[in-house]
Amino acid sequence: MENYSISLPSYSIGNRVYEKIGEICLPFGKKVVCIGGKTAIRKVKDLIVENVADTGLEILDFLWYGGEASYENVDKLKSNDAVKRADMIFAVGGGKALDTAKALAFVTDKTVFTFPTIASNCSGTTAVSIMYNSDGSFKEPFFFPAPAKHCFIYTPVIAESPSKYIWAGMGDTYAKYFEAEMSSRGEDLVHYHALGVTTSQLCLYPLLKYGKKAMDDFKKGKATFEVEQAILSVVVTTGIASILLTAEHIIDYNTGLAHAVFYALTSYPHIEERHLHGEVVAFGVLVLLLVDGNREMFEKIYDFNRSIGLPTCLADIEMRTDDLDRLVPMVCNMKDIDHNPYEITEDMVYKAFLELENIMK
């Protein structure tokens, strides 16, 4: 029997979770440095200061993370005096801000707490930072032994963020289920992988049930029950599934054809400039389902995408069928489809793209 440890996320969600900062964080020290995005810090700075007052915690400074989740920014922050003096780091903002602060906490051996202000990804709860080069190009995943000590999900601030983030977050979230199910199909899984695949179902079904209403409420800035369920799927469930599926720091069960489509499309500059990760991954899920012959689920996801405006054809991501001769080989060269129950060929992917296009005619 192999010896291993799994550390799962601890989190609070609601409109009073910042009141728990002192209770949850004080056992880990007294001096705090807050690191995040400029907009995020502006939105929650006063709330954090107010709720830290009289707790015994001391906030040393609020620092901008640098604009990119890069090792260069981690190194710059590491030399900051407030960071050196701090016992713990409060990571505030979106995915890149949280990932930068998480990486900084790891290399400086400090405890990190996350305060997501948008719901576009699971960075607040997962045990990895997605690192980029200084020019914004992808570099590598940086895995940690455990996620942040605690994630404070303050729903009123998230509900007031631009709706495009949770919109794209939903696409990236339901992809987790389809890719985990497909890549693990027919295998005798170890417990944590099996638990991750089973958990990934909650990345899909709550969104099919609550996603449309959540988007409608989100656009009105309302933190309703449906909005909370969508936030939990994006921020928490996906993080738990990812930790379980990447326990050995491998991507076999944590990615698949939908992400291969996304990564191939990033070779076109307009994708990075004008489209969001989860938006494009959602389009990739439709390709995955057609390749896999899962017509019943394809129709459900196609209808769901249409209901909230996620892509359903190449034109939605500013591409044309003329691009497929170049695009399809790139998709099939991505390592994301290396671990699959059957070989995914260029012919299969090409036909899936064309079938998707013909639906619109």
Short mmCIF file of N, CA, C and O in Angstrom, two decimals, residues 185-252:
data_model
loop_
_atom_site.label_atom_id
_atom_site.label_comp_id
_atom_site.label_asym_id
_atom_site.label_seq_id
_atom_site.Cartn_x
_atom_site.Cartn_y
_atom_site.Cartn_z
N ARG A 185 -11.88 6.77 -18.50
CA ARG A 185 -12.87 5.75 -18.88
C ARG A 185 -12.24 4.36 -19.01
O ARG A 185 -11.20 4.19 -19.65
N GLY A 186 -12.86 3.39 -18.34
CA GLY A 186 -12.42 2.00 -18.46
C GLY A 186 -11.23 1.63 -17.60
O GLY A 186 -10.78 0.49 -17.63
N GLU A 187 -10.72 2.58 -16.81
CA GLU A 187 -9.53 2.31 -16.00
C GLU A 187 -9.90 1.93 -14.57
O GLU A 187 -10.93 2.37 -14.03
N ASP A 188 -9.06 1.13 -13.95
CA ASP A 188 -9.20 0.77 -12.54
C ASP A 188 -8.44 1.83 -11.74
O ASP A 188 -7.23 1.72 -11.53
N LEU A 189 -9.14 2.85 -11.29
CA LEU A 189 -8.50 4.03 -10.73
C LEU A 189 -8.15 3.86 -9.26
O LEU A 189 -8.86 3.18 -8.50
N VAL A 190 -7.05 4.50 -8.84
CA VAL A 190 -6.76 4.60 -7.41
C VAL A 190 -7.83 5.47 -6.77
O VAL A 190 -8.56 6.21 -7.44
N HIS A 191 -7.93 5.41 -5.46
CA HIS A 191 -9.04 6.06 -4.75
C HIS A 191 -9.14 7.54 -5.05
O HIS A 191 -10.22 8.07 -5.34
N TYR A 192 -8.01 8.28 -4.99
CA TYR A 192 -8.11 9.73 -5.14
C TYR A 192 -8.47 10.13 -6.57
O TYR A 192 -9.17 11.13 -6.77
N HIS A 193 -8.02 9.37 -7.56
CA HIS A 193 -8.45 9.66 -8.93
C HIS A 193 -9.93 9.37 -9.10
O HIS A 193 -10.66 10.14 -9.73
N ALA A 194 -10.39 8.24 -8.55
CA ALA A 194 -11.81 7.90 -8.64
C ALA A 194 -12.66 8.96 -7.94
O ALA A 194 -13.72 9.36 -8.44
N LEU A 195 -12.18 9.43 -6.79
CA LEU A 195 -12.90 10.47 -6.06
C LEU A 195 -12.93 11.77 -6.86
O LEU A 195 -13.94 12.48 -6.90
N GLY A 196 -11.82 12.08 -7.55
CA GLY A 196 -11.77 13.28 -8.38
C GLY A 196 -12.73 13.22 -9.55
O GLY A 196 -13.43 14.19 -9.85
N VAL A 197 -12.78 12.06 -10.21
CA VAL A 197 -13.70 11.90 -11.35
C VAL A 197 -15.15 12.00 -10.87
O VAL A 197 -15.98 12.66 -11.50
N THR A 198 -15.45 11.38 -9.75
CA THR A 198 -16.81 11.44 -9.20
C THR A 198 -17.16 12.87 -8.80
O THR A 198 -18.26 13.36 -9.10
N THR A 199 -16.24 13.56 -8.14
CA THR A 199 -16.47 14.94 -7.74
C THR A 199 -16.70 15.84 -8.94
O THR A 199 -17.49 16.79 -8.89
N SER A 200 -16.05 15.54 -10.05
CA SER A 200 -16.16 16.40 -11.23
C SER A 200 -17.58 16.47 -11.78
O SER A 200 -17.91 17.39 -12.54
N GLN A 201 -18.44 15.52 -11.39
CA GLN A 201 -19.84 15.60 -11.82
C GLN A 201 -20.49 16.89 -11.31
O GLN A 201 -21.37 17.46 -11.97
N LEU A 202 -20.03 17.35 -10.15
CA LEU A 202 -20.58 18.58 -9.58
C LEU A 202 -20.01 19.83 -10.25
O LEU A 202 -20.39 20.95 -9.91
N CYS A 203 -19.09 19.63 -11.19
CA CYS A 203 -18.64 20.73 -12.04
C CYS A 203 -19.62 20.95 -13.19
O CYS A 203 -19.58 22.00 -13.84
N LEU A 204 -20.48 19.98 -13.44
CA LEU A 204 -21.41 20.05 -14.56
C LEU A 204 -22.86 20.26 -14.14
O LEU A 204 -23.49 21.24 -14.53
N TYR A 205 -23.39 19.34 -13.35
CA TYR A 205 -24.84 19.31 -13.16
C TYR A 205 -25.42 20.53 -12.43
O TYR A 205 -26.50 21.00 -12.82
N PRO A 206 -24.77 21.10 -11.42
CA PRO A 206 -25.31 22.34 -10.85
C PRO A 206 -25.35 23.49 -11.87
O PRO A 206 -26.26 24.33 -11.82
N LEU A 207 -24.39 23.52 -12.79
CA LEU A 207 -24.38 24.59 -13.79
C LEU A 207 -25.52 24.40 -14.79
O LEU A 207 -26.15 25.38 -15.21
N LEU A 208 -25.80 23.15 -15.19
CA LEU A 208 -26.94 22.91 -16.07
C LEU A 208 -28.25 23.32 -15.39
O LEU A 208 -29.18 23.80 -16.05
N LYS A 209 -28.31 23.13 -14.09
CA LYS A 209 -29.54 23.43 -13.34
C LYS A 209 -29.67 24.92 -13.01
O LYS A 209 -30.74 25.51 -13.15
N TYR A 210 -28.57 25.55 -12.56
CA TYR A 210 -28.64 26.91 -12.04
C TYR A 210 -27.94 27.95 -12.91
O TYR A 210 -28.08 29.16 -12.67
N GLY A 211 -27.18 27.51 -13.92
CA GLY A 211 -26.30 28.43 -14.64
C GLY A 211 -27.00 29.58 -15.33
O GLY A 211 -26.55 30.72 -15.26
N LYS A 212 -28.10 29.30 -16.05
CA LYS A 212 -28.80 30.37 -16.77
C LYS A 212 -29.34 31.41 -15.81
O LYS A 212 -29.17 32.62 -16.02
N LYS A 213 -30.00 30.99 -14.76
CA LYS A 213 -30.53 31.93 -13.76
C LYS A 213 -29.39 32.67 -13.07
O LYS A 213 -29.49 33.87 -12.81
N ALA A 214 -28.30 31.96 -12.81
CA ALA A 214 -27.14 32.61 -12.19
C ALA A 214 -26.60 33.73 -13.06
O ALA A 214 -26.28 34.82 -12.58
N MET A 215 -26.51 33.50 -14.37
CA MET A 215 -26.02 34.53 -15.28
C MET A 215 -26.97 35.73 -15.30
O MET A 215 -26.53 36.89 -15.28
N ASP A 216 -28.27 35.48 -15.34
CA ASP A 216 -29.25 36.57 -15.33
C ASP A 216 -29.12 37.40 -14.06
O ASP A 216 -29.15 38.64 -14.11
N ASP A 217 -28.99 36.74 -12.92
CA ASP A 217 -28.87 37.44 -11.64
C ASP A 217 -27.53 38.15 -11.53
O ASP A 217 -27.44 39.27 -10.99
N PHE A 218 -26.49 37.52 -12.04
CA PHE A 218 -25.16 38.10 -11.97
C PHE A 218 -25.11 39.42 -12.72
O PHE A 218 -24.48 40.39 -12.27
N LYS A 219 -25.76 39.47 -13.86
CA LYS A 219 -25.77 40.70 -14.66
C LYS A 219 -26.48 41.84 -13.94
O LYS A 219 -26.28 43.01 -14.26
N LYS A 220 -27.31 41.49 -12.95
CA LYS A 220 -27.99 42.50 -12.13
C LYS A 220 -27.23 42.79 -10.83
O LYS A 220 -27.68 43.58 -10.01
N GLY A 221 -26.07 42.12 -10.64
CA GLY A 221 -25.27 42.33 -9.44
C GLY A 221 -25.85 41.70 -8.20
O GLY A 221 -25.52 42.10 -7.08
N LYS A 222 -26.71 40.69 -8.37
CA LYS A 222 -27.38 40.06 -7.23
C LYS A 222 -26.66 38.78 -6.81
O LYS A 222 -26.40 37.92 -7.65
N ALA A 223 -26.39 38.64 -5.53
CA ALA A 223 -25.75 37.43 -5.00
C ALA A 223 -26.83 36.46 -4.53
O ALA A 223 -27.02 36.21 -3.35
N THR A 224 -27.57 35.88 -5.48
CA THR A 224 -28.67 34.98 -5.19
C THR A 224 -28.17 33.56 -4.91
O THR A 224 -26.99 33.26 -5.06
N PHE A 225 -29.11 32.69 -4.55
CA PHE A 225 -28.78 31.28 -4.33
C PHE A 225 -28.15 30.68 -5.57
O PHE A 225 -27.15 29.95 -5.50
N GLU A 226 -28.73 30.98 -6.74
CA GLU A 226 -28.20 30.42 -7.98
C GLU A 226 -26.80 30.93 -8.28
O GLU A 226 -25.94 30.17 -8.74
N VAL A 227 -26.55 32.19 -8.01
CA VAL A 227 -25.21 32.75 -8.19
C VAL A 227 -24.22 32.04 -7.26
O VAL A 227 -23.11 31.68 -7.67
N GLU A 228 -24.64 31.81 -6.02
CA GLU A 228 -23.76 31.12 -5.07
C GLU A 228 -23.44 29.71 -5.54
O GLU A 228 -22.29 29.25 -5.42
N GLN A 229 -24.43 29.01 -6.09
CA GLN A 229 -24.18 27.65 -6.58
C GLN A 229 -23.20 27.65 -7.75
O GLN A 229 -22.33 26.77 -7.86
N ALA A 230 -23.32 28.64 -8.63
CA ALA A 230 -22.38 28.74 -9.75
C ALA A 230 -20.98 29.05 -9.25
O ALA A 230 -20.00 28.47 -9.72
N ILE A 231 -20.86 29.97 -8.29
CA ILE A 231 -19.56 30.32 -7.72
C ILE A 231 -18.92 29.09 -7.08
O ILE A 231 -17.73 28.82 -7.26
N LEU A 232 -19.70 28.32 -6.33
CA LEU A 232 -19.17 27.12 -5.68
C LEU A 232 -18.66 26.12 -6.71
O LEU A 232 -17.62 25.48 -6.50
N SER A 233 -19.38 25.96 -7.80
CA SER A 233 -18.93 25.03 -8.84
C SER A 233 -17.60 25.47 -9.43
O SER A 233 -16.68 24.67 -9.59
N VAL A 234 -17.51 26.76 -9.74
CA VAL A 234 -16.31 27.28 -10.40
C VAL A 234 -15.12 27.33 -9.45
O VAL A 234 -14.01 26.89 -9.79
N VAL A 235 -15.31 27.88 -8.27
CA VAL A 235 -14.19 28.16 -7.37
C VAL A 235 -13.82 26.96 -6.51
O VAL A 235 -12.64 26.68 -6.29
N VAL A 236 -14.82 26.22 -6.01
CA VAL A 236 -14.55 25.18 -5.02
C VAL A 236 -14.52 23.78 -5.63
O VAL A 236 -13.53 23.06 -5.49
N THR A 237 -15.60 23.38 -6.30
CA THR A 237 -15.66 22.00 -6.80
C THR A 237 -14.54 21.70 -7.77
O THR A 237 -13.90 20.64 -7.70
N THR A 238 -14.26 22.64 -8.67
CA THR A 238 -13.20 22.41 -9.64
C THR A 238 -11.84 22.30 -8.95
O THR A 238 -10.99 21.50 -9.35
N GLY A 239 -11.64 23.11 -7.91
CA GLY A 239 -10.39 23.05 -7.16
C GLY A 239 -10.19 21.71 -6.48
O GLY A 239 -9.10 21.12 -6.52
N ILE A 240 -11.26 21.19 -5.87
CA ILE A 240 -11.18 19.89 -5.20
C ILE A 240 -10.89 18.80 -6.23
O ILE A 240 -10.01 17.94 -6.03
N ALA A 241 -11.63 18.81 -7.34
CA ALA A 241 -11.41 17.80 -8.37
C ALA A 241 -9.98 17.86 -8.90
O ALA A 241 -9.33 16.82 -9.08
N SER A 242 -9.48 19.06 -9.13
CA SER A 242 -8.13 19.21 -9.68
C SER A 242 -7.07 18.67 -8.73
O SER A 242 -6.10 18.02 -9.17
N ILE A 243 -7.21 18.95 -7.45
CA ILE A 243 -6.24 18.44 -6.46
C ILE A 243 -6.21 16.91 -6.49
O ILE A 243 -5.14 16.29 -6.49
N LEU A 244 -7.38 16.29 -6.53
CA LEU A 244 -7.46 14.83 -6.53
C LEU A 244 -6.94 14.24 -7.84
O LEU A 244 -6.27 13.20 -7.84
N LEU A 245 -7.23 14.91 -8.94
CA LEU A 245 -6.84 14.37 -10.25
C LEU A 245 -5.37 14.58 -10.57
O LEU A 245 -4.81 13.90 -11.44
N THR A 246 -4.72 15.54 -9.88
CA THR A 246 -3.30 15.82 -10.14
C THR A 246 -2.44 15.51 -8.93
O THR A 246 -1.39 16.10 -8.74
N ALA A 247 -2.86 14.54 -8.12
CA ALA A 247 -2.15 14.25 -6.88
C ALA A 247 -0.69 13.91 -7.10
O ALA A 247 0.16 14.19 -6.26
N GLU A 248 -0.37 13.27 -8.25
CA GLU A 248 1.04 12.96 -8.55
C GLU A 248 1.68 14.04 -9.42
O GLU A 248 2.74 13.84 -9.98
N HIS A 249 1.01 15.18 -9.54
CA HIS A 249 1.50 16.30 -10.36
C HIS A 249 1.58 15.90 -11.83
O HIS A 249 2.51 16.28 -12.54
N ILE A 250 0.60 15.12 -12.26
CA ILE A 250 0.47 14.76 -13.67
C ILE A 250 -0.86 15.31 -14.19
O ILE A 250 -1.76 15.62 -13.40
N ILE A 251 -0.98 15.46 -15.50
CA ILE A 251 -2.19 16.05 -16.07
C ILE A 251 -3.10 15.02 -16.74
O ILE A 251 -4.10 15.39 -17.35
N ASP A 252 -2.78 13.73 -16.61
CA ASP A 252 -3.49 12.69 -17.36
C ASP A 252 -5.01 12.79 -17.26
O ASP A 252 -5.72 12.63 -18.25
#
